[in-house]
CSV table of C-alpha atoms in Angstrom, one decimal:
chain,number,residue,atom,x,y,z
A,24,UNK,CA,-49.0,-8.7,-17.1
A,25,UNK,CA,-45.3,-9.1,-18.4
A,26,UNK,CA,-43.8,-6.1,-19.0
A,27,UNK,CA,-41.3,-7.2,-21.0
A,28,UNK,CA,-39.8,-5.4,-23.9
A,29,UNK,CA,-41.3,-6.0,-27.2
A,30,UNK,CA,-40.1,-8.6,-29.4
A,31,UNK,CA,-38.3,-7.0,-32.9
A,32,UNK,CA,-39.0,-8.4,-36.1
A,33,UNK,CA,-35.9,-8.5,-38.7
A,34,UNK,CA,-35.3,-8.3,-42.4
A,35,UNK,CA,-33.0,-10.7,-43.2
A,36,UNK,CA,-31.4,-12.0,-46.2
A,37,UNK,CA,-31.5,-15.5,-46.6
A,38,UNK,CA,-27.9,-16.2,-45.8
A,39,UNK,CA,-28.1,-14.7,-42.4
A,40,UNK,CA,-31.5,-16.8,-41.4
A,41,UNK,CA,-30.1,-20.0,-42.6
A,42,UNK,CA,-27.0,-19.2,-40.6
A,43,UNK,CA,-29.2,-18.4,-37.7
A,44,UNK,CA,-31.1,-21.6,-37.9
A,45,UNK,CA,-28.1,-23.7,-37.9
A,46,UNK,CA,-27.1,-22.4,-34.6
A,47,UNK,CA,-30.4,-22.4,-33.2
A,48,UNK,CA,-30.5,-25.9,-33.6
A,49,UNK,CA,-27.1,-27.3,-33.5
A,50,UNK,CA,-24.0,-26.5,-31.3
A,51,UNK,CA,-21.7,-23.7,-31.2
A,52,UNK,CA,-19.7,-23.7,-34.5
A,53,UNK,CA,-17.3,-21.4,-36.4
A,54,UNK,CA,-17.6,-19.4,-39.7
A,55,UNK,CA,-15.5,-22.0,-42.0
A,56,UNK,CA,-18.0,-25.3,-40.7
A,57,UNK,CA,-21.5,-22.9,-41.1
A,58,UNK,CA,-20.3,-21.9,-44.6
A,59,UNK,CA,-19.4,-25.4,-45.5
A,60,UNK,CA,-22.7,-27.2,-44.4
A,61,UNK,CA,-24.7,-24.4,-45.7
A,62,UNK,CA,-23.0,-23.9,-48.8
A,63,UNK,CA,-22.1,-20.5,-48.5
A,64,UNK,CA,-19.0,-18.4,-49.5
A,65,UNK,CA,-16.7,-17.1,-47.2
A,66,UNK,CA,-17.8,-13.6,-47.9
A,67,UNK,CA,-21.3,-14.2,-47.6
A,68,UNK,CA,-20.5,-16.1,-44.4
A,69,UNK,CA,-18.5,-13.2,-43.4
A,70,UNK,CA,-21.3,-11.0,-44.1
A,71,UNK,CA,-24.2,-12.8,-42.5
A,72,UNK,CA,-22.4,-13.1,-39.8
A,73,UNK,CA,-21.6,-9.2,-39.0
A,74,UNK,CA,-25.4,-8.8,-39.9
A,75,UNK,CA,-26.6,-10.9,-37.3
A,76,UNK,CA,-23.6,-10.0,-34.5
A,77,UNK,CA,-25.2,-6.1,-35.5
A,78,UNK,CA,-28.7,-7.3,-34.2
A,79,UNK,CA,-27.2,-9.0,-31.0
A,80,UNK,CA,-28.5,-12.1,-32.4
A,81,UNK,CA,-25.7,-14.3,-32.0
A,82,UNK,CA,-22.3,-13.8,-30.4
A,83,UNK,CA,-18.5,-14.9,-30.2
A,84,UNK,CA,-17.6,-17.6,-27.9
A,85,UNK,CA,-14.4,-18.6,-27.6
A,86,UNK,CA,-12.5,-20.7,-30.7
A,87,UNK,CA,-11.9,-24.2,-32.1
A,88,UNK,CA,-8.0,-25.2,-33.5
A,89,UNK,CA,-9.0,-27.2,-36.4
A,90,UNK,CA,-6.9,-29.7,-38.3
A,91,UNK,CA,-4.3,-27.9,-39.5
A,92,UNK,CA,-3.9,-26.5,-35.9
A,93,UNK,CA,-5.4,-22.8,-37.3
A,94,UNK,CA,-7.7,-21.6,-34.8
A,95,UNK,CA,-11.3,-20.3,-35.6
A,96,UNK,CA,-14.1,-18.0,-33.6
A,97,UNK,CA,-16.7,-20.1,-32.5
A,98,UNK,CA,-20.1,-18.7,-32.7
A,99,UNK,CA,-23.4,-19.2,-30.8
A,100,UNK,CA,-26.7,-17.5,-30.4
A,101,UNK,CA,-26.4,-14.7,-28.0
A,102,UNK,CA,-28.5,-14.7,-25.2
A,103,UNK,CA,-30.2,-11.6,-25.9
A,104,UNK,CA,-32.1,-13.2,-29.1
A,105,UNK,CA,-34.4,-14.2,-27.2
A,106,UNK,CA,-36.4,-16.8,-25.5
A,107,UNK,CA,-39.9,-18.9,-25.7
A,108,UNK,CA,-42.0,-20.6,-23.1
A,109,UNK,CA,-43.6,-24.1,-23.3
A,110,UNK,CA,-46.9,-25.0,-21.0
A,111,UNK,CA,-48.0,-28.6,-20.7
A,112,UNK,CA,-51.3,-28.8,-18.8
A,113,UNK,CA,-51.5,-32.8,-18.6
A,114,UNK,CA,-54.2,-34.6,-16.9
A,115,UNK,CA,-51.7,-34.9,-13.9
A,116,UNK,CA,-49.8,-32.3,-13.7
A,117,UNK,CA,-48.9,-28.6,-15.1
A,118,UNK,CA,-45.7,-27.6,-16.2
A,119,UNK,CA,-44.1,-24.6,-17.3
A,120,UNK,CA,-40.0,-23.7,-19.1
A,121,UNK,CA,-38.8,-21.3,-20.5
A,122,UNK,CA,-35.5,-22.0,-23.0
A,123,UNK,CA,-33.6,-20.0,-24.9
A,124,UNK,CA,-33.8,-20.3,-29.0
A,125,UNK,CA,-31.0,-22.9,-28.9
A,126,UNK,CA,-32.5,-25.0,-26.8
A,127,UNK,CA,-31.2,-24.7,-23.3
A,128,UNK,CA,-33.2,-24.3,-20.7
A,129,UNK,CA,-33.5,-21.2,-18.7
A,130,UNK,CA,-36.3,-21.7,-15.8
A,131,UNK,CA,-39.3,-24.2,-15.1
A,132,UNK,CA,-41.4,-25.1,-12.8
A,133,UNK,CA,-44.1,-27.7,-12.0
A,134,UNK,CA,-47.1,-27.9,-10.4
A,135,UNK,CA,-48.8,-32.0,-10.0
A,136,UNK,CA,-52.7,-31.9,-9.8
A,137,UNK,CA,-55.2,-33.1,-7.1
A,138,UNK,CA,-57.8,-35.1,-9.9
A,139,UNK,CA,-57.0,-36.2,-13.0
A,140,UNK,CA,-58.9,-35.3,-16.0
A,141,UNK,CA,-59.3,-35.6,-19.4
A,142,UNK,CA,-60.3,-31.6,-20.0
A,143,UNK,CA,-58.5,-28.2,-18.9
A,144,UNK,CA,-59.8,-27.6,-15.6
A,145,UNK,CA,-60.2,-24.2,-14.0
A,146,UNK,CA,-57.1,-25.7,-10.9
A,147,UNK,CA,-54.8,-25.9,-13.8
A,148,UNK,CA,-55.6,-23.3,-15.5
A,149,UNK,CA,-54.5,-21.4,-12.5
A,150,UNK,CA,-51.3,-23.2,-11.8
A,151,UNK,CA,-50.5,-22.8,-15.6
A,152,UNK,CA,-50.8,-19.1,-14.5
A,153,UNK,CA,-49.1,-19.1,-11.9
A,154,UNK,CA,-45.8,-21.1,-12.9
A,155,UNK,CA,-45.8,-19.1,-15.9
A,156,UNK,CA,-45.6,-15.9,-13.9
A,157,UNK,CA,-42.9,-17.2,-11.3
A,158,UNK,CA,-40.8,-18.7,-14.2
A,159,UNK,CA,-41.4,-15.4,-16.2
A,160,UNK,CA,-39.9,-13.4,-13.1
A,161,UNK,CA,-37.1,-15.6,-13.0
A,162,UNK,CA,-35.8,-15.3,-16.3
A,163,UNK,CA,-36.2,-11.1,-15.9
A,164,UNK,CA,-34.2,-9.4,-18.7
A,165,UNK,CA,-31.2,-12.0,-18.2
A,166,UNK,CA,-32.6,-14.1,-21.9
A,167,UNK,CA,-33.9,-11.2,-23.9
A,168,UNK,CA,-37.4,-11.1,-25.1
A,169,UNK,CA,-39.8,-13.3,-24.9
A,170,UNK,CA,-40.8,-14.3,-28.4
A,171,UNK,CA,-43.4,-16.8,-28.3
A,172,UNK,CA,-45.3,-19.4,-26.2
A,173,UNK,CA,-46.9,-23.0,-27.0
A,174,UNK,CA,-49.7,-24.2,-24.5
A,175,UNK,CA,-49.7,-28.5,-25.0
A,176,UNK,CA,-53.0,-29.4,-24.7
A,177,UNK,CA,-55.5,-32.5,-25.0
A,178,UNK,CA,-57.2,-30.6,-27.9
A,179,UNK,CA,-56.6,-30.0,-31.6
A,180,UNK,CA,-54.6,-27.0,-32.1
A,181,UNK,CA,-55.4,-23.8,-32.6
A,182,UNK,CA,-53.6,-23.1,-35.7
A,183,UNK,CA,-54.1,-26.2,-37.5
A,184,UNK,CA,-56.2,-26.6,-41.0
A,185,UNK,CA,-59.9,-26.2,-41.0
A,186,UNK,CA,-61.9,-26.4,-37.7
A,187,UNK,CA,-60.9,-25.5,-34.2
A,188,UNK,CA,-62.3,-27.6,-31.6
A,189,UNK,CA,-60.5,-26.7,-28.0
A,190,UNK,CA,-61.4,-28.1,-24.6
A,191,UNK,CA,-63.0,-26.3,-22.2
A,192,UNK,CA,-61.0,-24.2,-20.3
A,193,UNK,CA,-57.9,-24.4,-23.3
A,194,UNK,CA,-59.4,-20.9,-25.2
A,195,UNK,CA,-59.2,-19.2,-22.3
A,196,UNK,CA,-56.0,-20.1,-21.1
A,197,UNK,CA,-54.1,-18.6,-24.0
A,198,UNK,CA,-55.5,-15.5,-23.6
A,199,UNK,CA,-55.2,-15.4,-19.9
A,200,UNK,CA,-51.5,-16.2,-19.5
A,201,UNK,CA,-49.4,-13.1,-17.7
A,202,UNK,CA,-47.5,-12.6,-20.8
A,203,UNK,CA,-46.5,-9.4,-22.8
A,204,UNK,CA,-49.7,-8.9,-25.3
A,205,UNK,CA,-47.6,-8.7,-28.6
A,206,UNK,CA,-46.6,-12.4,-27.7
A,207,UNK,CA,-48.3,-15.0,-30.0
A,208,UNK,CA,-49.4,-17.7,-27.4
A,209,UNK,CA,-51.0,-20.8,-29.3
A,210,UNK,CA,-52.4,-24.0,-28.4
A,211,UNK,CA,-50.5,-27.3,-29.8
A,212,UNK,CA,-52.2,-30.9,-29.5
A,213,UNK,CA,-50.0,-32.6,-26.3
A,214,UNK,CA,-49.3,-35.8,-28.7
A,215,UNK,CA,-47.9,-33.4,-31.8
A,216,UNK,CA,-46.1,-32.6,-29.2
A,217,UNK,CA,-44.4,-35.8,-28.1
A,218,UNK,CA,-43.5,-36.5,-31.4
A,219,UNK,CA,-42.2,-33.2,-32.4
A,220,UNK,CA,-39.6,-33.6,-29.6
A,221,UNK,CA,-38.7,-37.5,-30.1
A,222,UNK,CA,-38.3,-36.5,-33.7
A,223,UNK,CA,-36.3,-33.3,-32.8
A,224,UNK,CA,-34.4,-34.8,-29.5
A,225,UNK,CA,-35.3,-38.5,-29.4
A,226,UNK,CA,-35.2,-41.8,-30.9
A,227,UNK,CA,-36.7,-40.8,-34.3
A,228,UNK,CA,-34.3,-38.1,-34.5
A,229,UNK,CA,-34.2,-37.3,-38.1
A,230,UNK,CA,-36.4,-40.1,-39.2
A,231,UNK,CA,-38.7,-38.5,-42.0
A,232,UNK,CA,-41.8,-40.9,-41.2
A,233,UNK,CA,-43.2,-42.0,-38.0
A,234,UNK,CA,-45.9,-42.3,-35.3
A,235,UNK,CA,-45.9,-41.7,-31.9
A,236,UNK,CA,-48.6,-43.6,-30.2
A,237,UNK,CA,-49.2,-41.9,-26.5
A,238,UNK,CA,-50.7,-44.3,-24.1
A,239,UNK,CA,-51.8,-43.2,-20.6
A,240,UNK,CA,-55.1,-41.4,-19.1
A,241,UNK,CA,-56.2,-40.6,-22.7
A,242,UNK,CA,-54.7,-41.7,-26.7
A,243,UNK,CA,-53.3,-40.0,-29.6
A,244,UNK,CA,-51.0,-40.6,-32.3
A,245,UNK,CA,-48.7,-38.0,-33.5
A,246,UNK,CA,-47.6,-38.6,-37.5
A,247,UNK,CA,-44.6,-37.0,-39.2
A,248,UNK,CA,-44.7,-37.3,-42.6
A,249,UNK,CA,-41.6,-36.0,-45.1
A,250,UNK,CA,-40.3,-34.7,-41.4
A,251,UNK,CA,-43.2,-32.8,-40.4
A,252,UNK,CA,-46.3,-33.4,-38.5
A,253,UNK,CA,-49.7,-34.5,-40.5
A,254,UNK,CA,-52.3,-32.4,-39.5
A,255,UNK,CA,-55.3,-33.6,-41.8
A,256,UNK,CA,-58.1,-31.9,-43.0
A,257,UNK,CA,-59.7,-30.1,-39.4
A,258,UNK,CA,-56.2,-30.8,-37.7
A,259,UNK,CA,-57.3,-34.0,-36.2
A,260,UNK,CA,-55.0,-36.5,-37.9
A,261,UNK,CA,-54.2,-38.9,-34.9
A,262,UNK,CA,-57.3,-38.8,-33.0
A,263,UNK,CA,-57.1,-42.5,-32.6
A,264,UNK,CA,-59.5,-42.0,-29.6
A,265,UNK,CA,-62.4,-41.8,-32.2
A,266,UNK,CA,-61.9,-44.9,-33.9
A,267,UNK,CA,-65.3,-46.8,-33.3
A,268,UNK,CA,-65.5,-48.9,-30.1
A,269,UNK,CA,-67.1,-51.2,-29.8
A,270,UNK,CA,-67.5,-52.2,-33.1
A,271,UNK,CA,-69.5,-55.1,-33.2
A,272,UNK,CA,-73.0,-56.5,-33.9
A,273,UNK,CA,-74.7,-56.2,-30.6
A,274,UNK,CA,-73.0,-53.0,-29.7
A,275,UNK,CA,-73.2,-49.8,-31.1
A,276,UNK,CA,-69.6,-48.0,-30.9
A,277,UNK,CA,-69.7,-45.0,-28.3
A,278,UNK,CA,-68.1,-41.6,-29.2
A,279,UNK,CA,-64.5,-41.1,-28.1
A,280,UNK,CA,-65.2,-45.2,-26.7
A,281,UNK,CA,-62.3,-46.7,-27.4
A,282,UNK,CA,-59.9,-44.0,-25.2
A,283,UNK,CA,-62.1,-44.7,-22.6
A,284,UNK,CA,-61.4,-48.7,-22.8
A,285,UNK,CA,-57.9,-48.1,-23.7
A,286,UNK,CA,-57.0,-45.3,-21.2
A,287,UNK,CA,-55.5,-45.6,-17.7
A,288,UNK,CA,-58.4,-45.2,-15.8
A,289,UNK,CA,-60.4,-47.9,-17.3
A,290,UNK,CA,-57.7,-50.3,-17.2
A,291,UNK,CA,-57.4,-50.1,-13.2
A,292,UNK,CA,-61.0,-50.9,-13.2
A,293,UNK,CA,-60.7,-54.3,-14.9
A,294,UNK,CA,-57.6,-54.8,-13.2
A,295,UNK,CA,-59.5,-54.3,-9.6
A,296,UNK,CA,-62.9,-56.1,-11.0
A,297,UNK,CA,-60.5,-59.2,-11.9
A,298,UNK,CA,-57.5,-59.3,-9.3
A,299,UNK,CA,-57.9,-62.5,-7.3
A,300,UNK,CA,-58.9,-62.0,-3.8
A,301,UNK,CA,-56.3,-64.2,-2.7
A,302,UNK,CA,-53.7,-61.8,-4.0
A,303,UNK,CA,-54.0,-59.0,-1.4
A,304,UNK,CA,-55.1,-56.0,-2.4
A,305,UNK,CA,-55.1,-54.7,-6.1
A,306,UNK,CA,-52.7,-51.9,-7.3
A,307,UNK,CA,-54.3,-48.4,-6.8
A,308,UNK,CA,-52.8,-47.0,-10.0
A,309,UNK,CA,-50.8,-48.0,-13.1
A,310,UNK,CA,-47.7,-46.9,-12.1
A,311,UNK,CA,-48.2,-49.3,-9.4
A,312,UNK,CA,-49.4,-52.7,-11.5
A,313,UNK,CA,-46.2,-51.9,-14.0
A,314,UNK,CA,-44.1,-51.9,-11.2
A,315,UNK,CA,-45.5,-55.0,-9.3
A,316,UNK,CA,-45.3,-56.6,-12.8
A,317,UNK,CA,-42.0,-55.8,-13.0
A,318,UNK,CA,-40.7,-57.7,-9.8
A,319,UNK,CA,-42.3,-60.5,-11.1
A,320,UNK,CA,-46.0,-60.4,-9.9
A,321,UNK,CA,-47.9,-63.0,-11.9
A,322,UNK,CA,-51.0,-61.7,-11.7
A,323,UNK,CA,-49.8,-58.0,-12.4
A,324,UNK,CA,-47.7,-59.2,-15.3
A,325,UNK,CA,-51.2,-61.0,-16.9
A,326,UNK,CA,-52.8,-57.7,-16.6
A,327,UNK,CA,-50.1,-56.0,-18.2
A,328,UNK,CA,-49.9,-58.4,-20.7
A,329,UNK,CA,-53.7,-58.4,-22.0
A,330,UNK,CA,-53.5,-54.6,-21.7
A,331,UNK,CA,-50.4,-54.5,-24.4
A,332,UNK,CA,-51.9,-56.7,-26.5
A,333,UNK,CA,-55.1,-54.5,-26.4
A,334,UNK,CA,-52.6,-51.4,-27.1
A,335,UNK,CA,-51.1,-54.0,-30.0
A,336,UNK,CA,-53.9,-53.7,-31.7
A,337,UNK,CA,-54.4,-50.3,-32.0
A,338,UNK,CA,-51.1,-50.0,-33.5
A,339,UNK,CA,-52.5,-52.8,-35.7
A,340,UNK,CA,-54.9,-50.0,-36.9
A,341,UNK,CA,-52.0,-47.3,-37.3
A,342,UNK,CA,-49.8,-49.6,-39.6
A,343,UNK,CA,-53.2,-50.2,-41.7
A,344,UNK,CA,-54.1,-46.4,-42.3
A,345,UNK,CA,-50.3,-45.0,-42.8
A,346,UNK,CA,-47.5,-47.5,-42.3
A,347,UNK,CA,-45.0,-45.6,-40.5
A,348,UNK,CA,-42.1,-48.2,-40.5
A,349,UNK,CA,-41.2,-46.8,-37.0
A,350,UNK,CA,-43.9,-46.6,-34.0
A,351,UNK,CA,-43.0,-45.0,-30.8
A,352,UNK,CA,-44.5,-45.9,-27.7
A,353,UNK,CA,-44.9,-42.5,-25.0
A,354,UNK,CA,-47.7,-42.2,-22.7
A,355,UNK,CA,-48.0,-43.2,-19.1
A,356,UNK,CA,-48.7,-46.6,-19.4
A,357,UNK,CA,-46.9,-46.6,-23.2
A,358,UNK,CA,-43.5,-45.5,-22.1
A,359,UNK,CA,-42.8,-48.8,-19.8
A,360,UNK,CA,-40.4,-51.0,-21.6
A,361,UNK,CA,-43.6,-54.4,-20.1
A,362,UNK,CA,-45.5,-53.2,-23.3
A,363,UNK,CA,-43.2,-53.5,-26.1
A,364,UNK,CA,-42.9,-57.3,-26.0
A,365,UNK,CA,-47.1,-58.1,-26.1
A,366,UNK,CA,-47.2,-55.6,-29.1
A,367,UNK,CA,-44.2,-56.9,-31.5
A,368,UNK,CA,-46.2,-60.3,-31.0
A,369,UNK,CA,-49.6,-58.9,-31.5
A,370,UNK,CA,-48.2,-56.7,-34.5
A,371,UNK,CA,-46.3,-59.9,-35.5
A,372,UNK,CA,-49.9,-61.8,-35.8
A,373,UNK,CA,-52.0,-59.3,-37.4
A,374,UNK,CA,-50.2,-57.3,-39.5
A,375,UNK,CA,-46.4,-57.2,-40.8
A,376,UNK,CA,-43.3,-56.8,-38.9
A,377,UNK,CA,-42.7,-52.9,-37.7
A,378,UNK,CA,-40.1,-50.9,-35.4
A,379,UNK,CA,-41.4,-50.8,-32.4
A,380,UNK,CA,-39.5,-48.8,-29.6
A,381,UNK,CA,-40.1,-46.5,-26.4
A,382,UNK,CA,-39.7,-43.2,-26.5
A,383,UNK,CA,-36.2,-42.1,-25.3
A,384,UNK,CA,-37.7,-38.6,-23.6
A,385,UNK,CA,-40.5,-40.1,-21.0
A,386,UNK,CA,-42.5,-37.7,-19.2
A,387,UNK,CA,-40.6,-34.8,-20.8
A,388,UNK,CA,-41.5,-35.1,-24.5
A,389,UNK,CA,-44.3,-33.2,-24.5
A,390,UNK,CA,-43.2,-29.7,-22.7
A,391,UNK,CA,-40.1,-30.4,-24.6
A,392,UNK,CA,-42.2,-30.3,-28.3
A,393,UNK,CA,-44.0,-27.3,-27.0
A,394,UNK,CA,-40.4,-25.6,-26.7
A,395,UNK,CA,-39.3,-26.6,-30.0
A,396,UNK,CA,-42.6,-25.9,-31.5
A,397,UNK,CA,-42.4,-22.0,-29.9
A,398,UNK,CA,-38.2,-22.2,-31.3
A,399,UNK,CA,-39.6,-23.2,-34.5
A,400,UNK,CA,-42.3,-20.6,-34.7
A,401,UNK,CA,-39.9,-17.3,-33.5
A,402,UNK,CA,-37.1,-18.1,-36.1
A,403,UNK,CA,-39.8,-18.1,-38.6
A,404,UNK,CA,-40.6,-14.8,-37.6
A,405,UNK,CA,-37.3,-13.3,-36.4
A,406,UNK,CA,-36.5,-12.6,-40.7
């Protein structure tokens, strides 16, 4: 277990936290620009300012000539305010950062697995474990405390509205991680996740409504709403993978059916049941049909192609329930710029016309989300 120190709460007034929070998440900036965007007074900016400085919460750093060519102290959070840890335990691999409240990142470390899966297995449990404990060590004392920690999941999260239904393996896991015990360590759905950092970091930066779809061993949707994720009633808003599938009259839809059609696994069997046996062999795994597709591979390319428009449609379904204006394609197989075109059309034909763009963050938007979800979470509690 961590040993270290414990993470101080603060009283502050208003003035201080919003100042705090502007720094948190935007650059370094000086006392005139805070008290402008924030609408506060120059004594009140003067006073916030020597409140937080008092608490080692933020710190000097260096100073800005201006305009008039007067020159100003530039503030920043000071490393000592602390620091939070996001763990992604993905059905390929297990990753593990720790950042510091403004974002930067300190330490991480990443762990690929043998086996996919669609649950929390006991092997990455224990690399979750053990990359939290070497990135912990790293860090040391050099980043403050450590304030709070956000495991990404395939489950609904553990804080959401209503019911709590984790994967096996995912309840365990935060209580299990070699962290100090007064350290709040919750478990965030994987897709929230994505979305919370595209919306944060990414190509719906600022937008206030959007989905991201996530595409690859298993679905999801993440939805922000007014800028903030929908949760829904048991925190399952998203669970796309429910929709019944088939849905037709000579088959009965199966639970959780149409993530197994849709997901990676299931798509490299039809794509090794139907590649011609003229063609060589088939591609062992997405990443290899997207790339033979994308050096021009007929047959890869058809495959690709049916497989969008399969993906197309489930964004069909999206538009229908919430219309976004702005769907974001993450995921595996939905990151990879083949699937955008079979989807515009297939949205184009069914539905109305929608934004439809990749994800600028690939394979980091979801550790990324659980970082900003933990930065989120400790300046809600810092005051």
């Amino acid at each position: 277990m961590s040993t270290s120190p414990i993470a101080t709460r603060y009283e502050l007034p208003d003035s201080a936290r919003a100042v705090l929070r502007a720094l948190a998440v935007g650059s370094p900036s000086t006392r005139p620009a805070l008290g402008e965007a924030l609408g506060l007074s120059k004594v009140t900016m003067s006073a916030a300012i020597a409140e937080l400085s008092k608490l080692n919460l933020v710190e000097s750093q260096g100073s800005s000539r201006g305009p008039t060519g007067r020159s100003a102290v530039l503030y920043s959070l000071s490393p000592a305010a602390g620091h939070v840890l996001g763990v992604e335990v993905g059905a390929t691999r297990v990753r593990v950062a720790a950042h510091t409240l403004d974002g930067r990142q300190i330490s991480s470390r990443t762990e690929p697995l043998s086996t996919h899966s669609r649950n929390v297995t006991e092997a990455a449990a224990a690399a979750a474990i053990k990359l939290t404990e070497q990135v912990c060590a790293n860090v040391g004392d050099s980043s403050g405390v450590l304030r709070d920690v956000v495991i990404a999941a395939p489950t609904l999260p553990s804080h959401g509205n209503g019911d709590t239904h984790l994967l096996d393996g995912v309840q365990q896991l935060a209580t299990m991680l070699p962290v100090p015990a007064d350290v709040q360590v919750v478990v965030e759905n994987n897709v929230n996740c994505a979305a919370i950092a595209e919306h944060r970091l990414g190509v719906a930066r600022d937008q206030q409504m959007f989905a991201y779809l996530q595409v690859g061993v298993k679905i999801g949707v993440g939805i922000v709403v007014g800028g903030k994720l929908l949760r829904g009633g048991h925190g399952a808003a998203g669970e796309v993978a429910m929709v019944p599938f088939p849905w037709s009259p000579s088959a009965p839809p199966r639970r959780a059916g149409l993530e197994e059609y849709l997901g990676s696994d299931a798509l490299m069997e039809r794509c090794a049941a139907s590649w011609p046996s003229n063609a060589g062999p088939a591609p062992e795994d997405a990443e290899a049909l997207f790339d033979a597709a994308a050096r021009g591979d007929a047959d890869a390319r058809r495959m690709v192609d049916r497989h969008s428009r399969d993906i197309g449609r489930l964004v069909v379904t999206v538009l229908a329930v919430i219309d976004p204006g702005l769907i974001v394609l993450g995921g595996g197989v939905g990151k990879n710029q083949l699937v955008v075109p079979e989807v515009r059309r297939t949205i184009q034909a069914l539905a109305w016309d929608t934004e439809v763009t990749v994800g600028a963050l690939g394979d980091h938007a979801t550790l990324l989300g659980a970082v900003h979800t933990a930065i989120n979470r400790s300046l809600d509690r810092i005051a």
